[in-house]
PDB file of C-alpha atoms in Angstrom:
ATOM      1  CA  UNK A   4    -164.990  65.482 -99.451  1.00  0.00           C
ATOM      2  CA  UNK A   5    -167.318  62.541 -99.246  1.00  0.00           C
ATOM      3  CA  UNK A   6    -164.143  60.471-100.377  1.00  0.00           C
ATOM      4  CA  UNK A   7    -161.835  61.880 -98.188  1.00  0.00           C
ATOM      5  CA  UNK A   8    -164.499  60.537 -94.874  1.00  0.00           C
ATOM      6  CA  UNK A   9    -165.104  57.098 -96.526  1.00  0.00           C
ATOM      7  CA  UNK A  10    -161.270  56.801 -96.814  1.00  0.00           C
ATOM      8  CA  UNK A  11    -161.226  57.839 -92.831  1.00  0.00           C
ATOM      9  CA  UNK A  12    -163.583  55.392 -92.384  1.00  0.00           C
ATOM     10  CA  UNK A  13    -162.545  52.823 -93.651  1.00  0.00           C
ATOM     11  CA  UNK A  14    -158.712  53.254 -92.130  1.00  0.00           C
ATOM     12  CA  UNK A  15    -160.093  53.359 -88.567  1.00  0.00           C
ATOM     13  CA  UNK A  16    -162.594  50.218 -89.188  1.00  0.00           C
ATOM     14  CA  UNK A  17    -159.086  48.326 -90.128  1.00  0.00           C
ATOM     15  CA  UNK A  18    -157.450  49.728 -87.637  1.00  0.00           C
ATOM     16  CA  UNK A  19    -160.498  48.562 -84.937  1.00  0.00           C
ATOM     17  CA  UNK A  20    -160.403  45.224 -86.861  1.00  0.00           C
ATOM     18  CA  UNK A  21    -156.799  44.767 -86.445  1.00  0.00           C
ATOM     19  CA  UNK A  22    -157.141  45.103 -82.611  1.00  0.00           C
ATOM     20  CA  UNK A  23    -159.949  42.253 -82.396  1.00  0.00           C
ATOM     21  CA  UNK A  24    -157.746  39.459 -84.006  1.00  0.00           C
ATOM     22  CA  UNK A  25    -156.005  37.253 -81.122  1.00  0.00           C
ATOM     23  CA  UNK A  26    -152.329  37.856 -80.429  1.00  0.00           C
ATOM     24  CA  UNK A  27    -150.186  34.443 -81.882  1.00  0.00           C
ATOM     25  CA  UNK A  28    -150.101  33.614 -78.065  1.00  0.00           C
ATOM     26  CA  UNK A  29    -154.274  33.606 -77.310  1.00  0.00           C
ATOM     27  CA  UNK A  30    -153.966  31.807 -80.697  1.00  0.00           C
ATOM     28  CA  UNK A  31    -151.433  29.043 -79.251  1.00  0.00           C
ATOM     29  CA  UNK A  32    -153.234  28.558 -75.828  1.00  0.00           C
ATOM     30  CA  UNK A  33    -156.881  28.203 -77.336  1.00  0.00           C
ATOM     31  CA  UNK A  34    -155.215  25.746 -79.639  1.00  0.00           C
ATOM     32  CA  UNK A  35    -153.541  23.821 -77.422  1.00  0.00           C
ATOM     33  CA  UNK A  36    -156.647  23.561 -75.375  1.00  0.00           C
ATOM     34  CA  UNK A  37    -158.434  21.870 -78.503  1.00  0.00           C
ATOM     35  CA  UNK A  38    -155.563  19.906 -79.009  1.00  0.00           C
ATOM     36  CA  UNK A  39    -155.741  18.672 -75.549  1.00  0.00           C
ATOM     37  CA  UNK A  40    -159.474  18.102 -75.939  1.00  0.00           C
ATOM     38  CA  UNK A  41    -158.999  15.996 -79.588  1.00  0.00           C
ATOM     39  CA  UNK A  42    -156.195  13.934 -77.454  1.00  0.00           C
ATOM     40  CA  UNK A  43    -158.725  13.063 -74.591  1.00  0.00           C
ATOM     41  CA  UNK A  44    -161.992  12.884 -76.704  1.00  0.00           C
ATOM     42  CA  UNK A  45    -162.957   9.200 -78.766  1.00  0.00           C
ATOM     43  CA  UNK A  46    -161.118   9.581 -82.260  1.00  0.00           C
ATOM     44  CA  UNK A  47    -162.637  11.294 -84.885  1.00  0.00           C
ATOM     45  CA  UNK A  48    -165.100   8.628 -87.519  1.00  0.00           C
ATOM     46  CA  UNK A  49    -162.596   8.293 -90.178  1.00  0.00           C
ATOM     47  CA  UNK A  50    -163.491   9.061 -93.622  1.00  0.00           C
ATOM     48  CA  UNK A  51    -160.098   8.544 -95.974  1.00  0.00           C
ATOM     49  CA  UNK A  52    -158.155   5.441 -96.714  1.00  0.00           C
ATOM     50  CA  UNK A  53    -154.279   6.360 -97.556  1.00  0.00           C
ATOM     51  CA  UNK A  54    -151.918   3.667 -97.995  1.00  0.00           C
ATOM     52  CA  UNK A  55    -153.995   0.946 -95.912  1.00  0.00           C
ATOM     53  CA  UNK A  56    -154.324   3.720 -92.671  1.00  0.00           C
ATOM     54  CA  UNK A  57    -157.895   4.677 -91.646  1.00  0.00           C
ATOM     55  CA  UNK A  58    -157.913   8.253 -90.795  1.00  0.00           C
ATOM     56  CA  UNK A  59    -160.147  11.165 -90.361  1.00  0.00           C
ATOM     57  CA  UNK A  60    -158.942  14.528 -92.997  1.00  0.00           C
ATOM     58  CA  UNK A  61    -161.516  17.551 -92.651  1.00  0.00           C
ATOM     59  CA  UNK A  62    -163.426  18.858 -96.017  1.00  0.00           C
ATOM     60  CA  UNK A  63    -160.634  20.643 -98.059  1.00  0.00           C
ATOM     61  CA  UNK A  64    -158.025  18.486 -97.438  1.00  0.00           C
ATOM     62  CA  UNK A  65    -155.961  16.379 -99.944  1.00  0.00           C
ATOM     63  CA  UNK A  66    -153.592  14.084 -99.974  1.00  0.00           C
ATOM     64  CA  UNK A  67    -150.771  14.618-102.777  1.00  0.00           C
ATOM     65  CA  UNK A  68    -149.357  11.561-104.891  1.00  0.00           C
ATOM     66  CA  UNK A  69    -147.142   9.784-104.214  1.00  0.00           C
ATOM     67  CA  UNK A  70    -147.322   9.153-100.674  1.00  0.00           C
ATOM     68  CA  UNK A  71    -146.071   5.819 -99.292  1.00  0.00           C
ATOM     69  CA  UNK A  72    -147.415   3.811 -96.257  1.00  0.00           C
ATOM     70  CA  UNK A  73    -145.329   5.847 -93.840  1.00  0.00           C
ATOM     71  CA  UNK A  74    -144.671   9.730 -95.054  1.00  0.00           C
ATOM     72  CA  UNK A  75    -148.388  11.352 -96.226  1.00  0.00           C
ATOM     73  CA  UNK A  76    -148.418  14.884 -97.508  1.00  0.00           C
ATOM     74  CA  UNK A  77    -152.193  16.708 -97.002  1.00  0.00           C
ATOM     75  CA  UNK A  78    -152.243  20.020 -98.572  1.00  0.00           C
ATOM     76  CA  UNK A  79    -154.825  22.741 -98.321  1.00  0.00           C
ATOM     77  CA  UNK A  80    -154.299  25.312-100.512  1.00  0.00           C
ATOM     78  CA  UNK A  81    -150.680  26.278-100.420  1.00  0.00           C
ATOM     79  CA  UNK A  82    -150.554  24.780 -96.911  1.00  0.00           C
ATOM     80  CA  UNK A  83    -148.619  21.373 -96.580  1.00  0.00           C
ATOM     81  CA  UNK A  84    -148.740  19.148 -93.435  1.00  0.00           C
ATOM     82  CA  UNK A  85    -146.116  15.892 -93.088  1.00  0.00           C
ATOM     83  CA  UNK A  86    -147.900  13.376 -91.508  1.00  0.00           C
ATOM     84  CA  UNK A  87    -145.592  10.285 -90.743  1.00  0.00           C
ATOM     85  CA  UNK A  88    -146.736   6.605 -89.278  1.00  0.00           C
ATOM     86  CA  UNK A  89    -144.348   4.618 -87.628  1.00  0.00           C
ATOM     87  CA  UNK A  90    -146.326   1.520 -87.429  1.00  0.00           C
ATOM     88  CA  UNK A  91    -143.472   0.154 -85.256  1.00  0.00           C
ATOM     89  CA  UNK A  92    -144.598   2.407 -82.666  1.00  0.00           C
ATOM     90  CA  UNK A  93    -147.783   1.524 -79.866  1.00  0.00           C
ATOM     91  CA  UNK A  94    -149.720   4.569 -78.656  1.00  0.00           C
ATOM     92  CA  UNK A  95    -147.818   4.791 -75.647  1.00  0.00           C
ATOM     93  CA  UNK A  96    -144.768   5.808 -77.854  1.00  0.00           C
ATOM     94  CA  UNK A  97    -142.734   8.629 -77.333  1.00  0.00           C
ATOM     95  CA  UNK A  98    -140.079   8.038 -79.900  1.00  0.00           C
ATOM     96  CA  UNK A  99    -141.556  10.994 -82.326  1.00  0.00           C
ATOM     97  CA  UNK A 100    -141.393  13.154 -78.663  1.00  0.00           C
ATOM     98  CA  UNK A 101    -137.690  11.842 -77.627  1.00  0.00           C
ATOM     99  CA  UNK A 102    -136.826  12.842 -81.389  1.00  0.00           C
ATOM    100  CA  UNK A 103    -138.466  16.432 -80.840  1.00  0.00           C
ATOM    101  CA  UNK A 104    -136.481  16.959 -77.654  1.00  0.00           C
ATOM    102  CA  UNK A 105    -133.014  15.476 -79.075  1.00  0.00           C
ATOM    103  CA  UNK A 106    -133.009  19.032 -81.271  1.00  0.00           C
ATOM    104  CA  UNK A 107    -131.945  20.770 -78.224  1.00  0.00           C
ATOM    105  CA  UNK A 108    -131.173  24.277 -80.485  1.00  0.00           C
ATOM    106  CA  UNK A 109    -135.319  24.499 -80.785  1.00  0.00           C
ATOM    107  CA  UNK A 110    -136.918  27.339 -78.713  1.00  0.00           C
ATOM    108  CA  UNK A 111    -140.345  25.969 -77.821  1.00  0.00           C
ATOM    109  CA  UNK A 112    -142.955  27.709 -77.485  1.00  0.00           C
ATOM    110  CA  UNK A 113    -145.122  25.464 -76.559  1.00  0.00           C
ATOM    111  CA  UNK A 114    -143.934  21.652 -75.468  1.00  0.00           C
ATOM    112  CA  UNK A 115    -146.963  20.022 -74.010  1.00  0.00           C
ATOM    113  CA  UNK A 116    -147.308  16.052 -73.231  1.00  0.00           C
ATOM    114  CA  UNK A 117    -150.756  14.284 -72.826  1.00  0.00           C
ATOM    115  CA  UNK A 118    -151.381  10.663 -70.740  1.00  0.00           C
ATOM    116  CA  UNK A 119    -154.560   9.202 -71.379  1.00  0.00           C
ATOM    117  CA  UNK A 120    -155.339   5.294 -70.855  1.00  0.00           C
ATOM    118  CA  UNK A 121    -152.075   4.354 -71.410  1.00  0.00           C
ATOM    119  CA  UNK A 122    -151.823   6.272 -74.933  1.00  0.00           C
ATOM    120  CA  UNK A 123    -149.165   9.308 -75.152  1.00  0.00           C
ATOM    121  CA  UNK A 124    -149.122  12.461 -77.110  1.00  0.00           C
ATOM    122  CA  UNK A 125    -147.328  15.726 -77.260  1.00  0.00           C
ATOM    123  CA  UNK A 126    -148.175  19.138 -79.035  1.00  0.00           C
ATOM    124  CA  UNK A 127    -145.033  21.585 -79.898  1.00  0.00           C
ATOM    125  CA  UNK A 128    -145.245  24.979 -81.328  1.00  0.00           C
ATOM    126  CA  UNK A 129    -141.887  27.040 -82.152  1.00  0.00           C
ATOM    127  CA  UNK A 130    -141.261  30.554 -83.849  1.00  0.00           C
ATOM    128  CA  UNK A 131    -139.726  29.806 -87.380  1.00  0.00           C
ATOM    129  CA  UNK A 132    -139.808  32.642 -89.117  1.00  0.00           C
ATOM    130  CA  UNK A 133    -142.020  36.369 -88.399  1.00  0.00           C
ATOM    131  CA  UNK A 134    -145.140  35.283 -88.089  1.00  0.00           C
ATOM    132  CA  UNK A 135    -144.539  31.444 -88.812  1.00  0.00           C
ATOM    133  CA  UNK A 136    -144.858  29.012 -86.264  1.00  0.00           C
ATOM    134  CA  UNK A 137    -144.099  25.281 -86.891  1.00  0.00           C
ATOM    135  CA  UNK A 138    -146.791  23.093 -84.973  1.00  0.00           C
ATOM    136  CA  UNK A 139    -146.098  19.598 -84.112  1.00  0.00           C
ATOM    137  CA  UNK A 140    -149.180  17.120 -83.289  1.00  0.00           C
ATOM    138  CA  UNK A 141    -148.606  13.421 -81.899  1.00  0.00           C
ATOM    139  CA  UNK A 142    -150.474  10.635 -80.709  1.00  0.00           C
ATOM    140  CA  UNK A 143    -148.277   7.201 -80.293  1.00  0.00           C
ATOM    141  CA  UNK A 144    -146.530   6.689 -83.493  1.00  0.00           C
ATOM    142  CA  UNK A 145    -148.301   9.331 -85.563  1.00  0.00           C
ATOM    143  CA  UNK A 146    -146.969  12.676 -85.977  1.00  0.00           C
ATOM    144  CA  UNK A 147    -148.165  15.728 -88.094  1.00  0.00           C
ATOM    145  CA  UNK A 148    -146.225  18.739 -88.721  1.00  0.00           C
ATOM    146  CA  UNK A 149    -146.575  21.768 -91.115  1.00  0.00           C
ATOM    147  CA  UNK A 150    -145.213  25.720 -90.828  1.00  0.00           C
ATOM    148  CA  UNK A 151    -148.286  27.855 -90.059  1.00  0.00           C
ATOM    149  CA  UNK A 152    -149.083  31.536 -90.510  1.00  0.00           C
ATOM    150  CA  UNK A 153    -150.245  32.967 -86.846  1.00  0.00           C
ATOM    151  CA  UNK A 154    -153.734  33.595 -88.270  1.00  0.00           C
ATOM    152  CA  UNK A 155    -154.250  29.829 -88.690  1.00  0.00           C
ATOM    153  CA  UNK A 156    -152.682  28.334 -85.592  1.00  0.00           C
ATOM    154  CA  UNK A 157    -155.494  27.491 -83.652  1.00  0.00           C
ATOM    155  CA  UNK A 158    -157.098  25.483 -86.227  1.00  0.00           C
ATOM    156  CA  UNK A 159    -154.014  23.846 -87.214  1.00  0.00           C
ATOM    157  CA  UNK A 160    -153.785  22.392 -84.158  1.00  0.00           C
ATOM    158  CA  UNK A 161    -157.579  21.364 -83.379  1.00  0.00           C
ATOM    159  CA  UNK A 162    -157.674  19.380 -86.774  1.00  0.00           C
ATOM    160  CA  UNK A 163    -154.097  18.131 -86.989  1.00  0.00           C
ATOM    161  CA  UNK A 164    -154.404  16.478 -83.217  1.00  0.00           C
ATOM    162  CA  UNK A 165    -157.653  15.218 -84.508  1.00  0.00           C
ATOM    163  CA  UNK A 166    -156.361  13.758 -87.516  1.00  0.00           C
ATOM    164  CA  UNK A 167    -153.011  11.946 -85.687  1.00  0.00           C
ATOM    165  CA  UNK A 168    -155.632  10.690 -83.123  1.00  0.00           C
ATOM    166  CA  UNK A 169    -157.958   9.100 -85.627  1.00  0.00           C
ATOM    167  CA  UNK A 170    -155.262   6.997 -87.275  1.00  0.00           C
ATOM    168  CA  UNK A 171    -154.856   3.397 -84.834  1.00  0.00           C
ATOM    169  CA  UNK A 172    -151.796   2.613 -83.323  1.00  0.00           C
ATOM    170  CA  UNK A 173    -151.092  -0.993 -82.048  1.00  0.00           C
ATOM    171  CA  UNK A 174    -152.041  -0.993 -78.753  1.00  0.00           C
TER     172      UNK A 174
END
């Protein structure tokens, strides 16, 4: 009898915890607030140099080899992030945004642009599979994209914008 009671309590606890997890929409909304804040704040202090580019990279993330000066792969566990740096684009560049918008068949859950002090950036999010979302964060000529599980949306949107914002583009 005690074992059945324990099993029942575990099931109730699991159901209660599942109800406490924020929905993907809430995570995306919170992530967007964090991305906008990261875009508008001063850039994070850089702590990595990759192919001549100084950038902020949170602990636990690794730059994979081979990378080149324009396309850099960053990983954490099984998650991969594609960082693209276009040295020909300035901080007010809309180049990457225009490329995103050219894919008219994509249905964006988030398509938000930011402008401040002559700088341009954006965040886009779209569902790509059940429970998986493509996130793109951009500041000028620097863009980072990943496909994330719904439990990592807010976290990724925050650090990705901090990272792209930390890489200087020509003014």
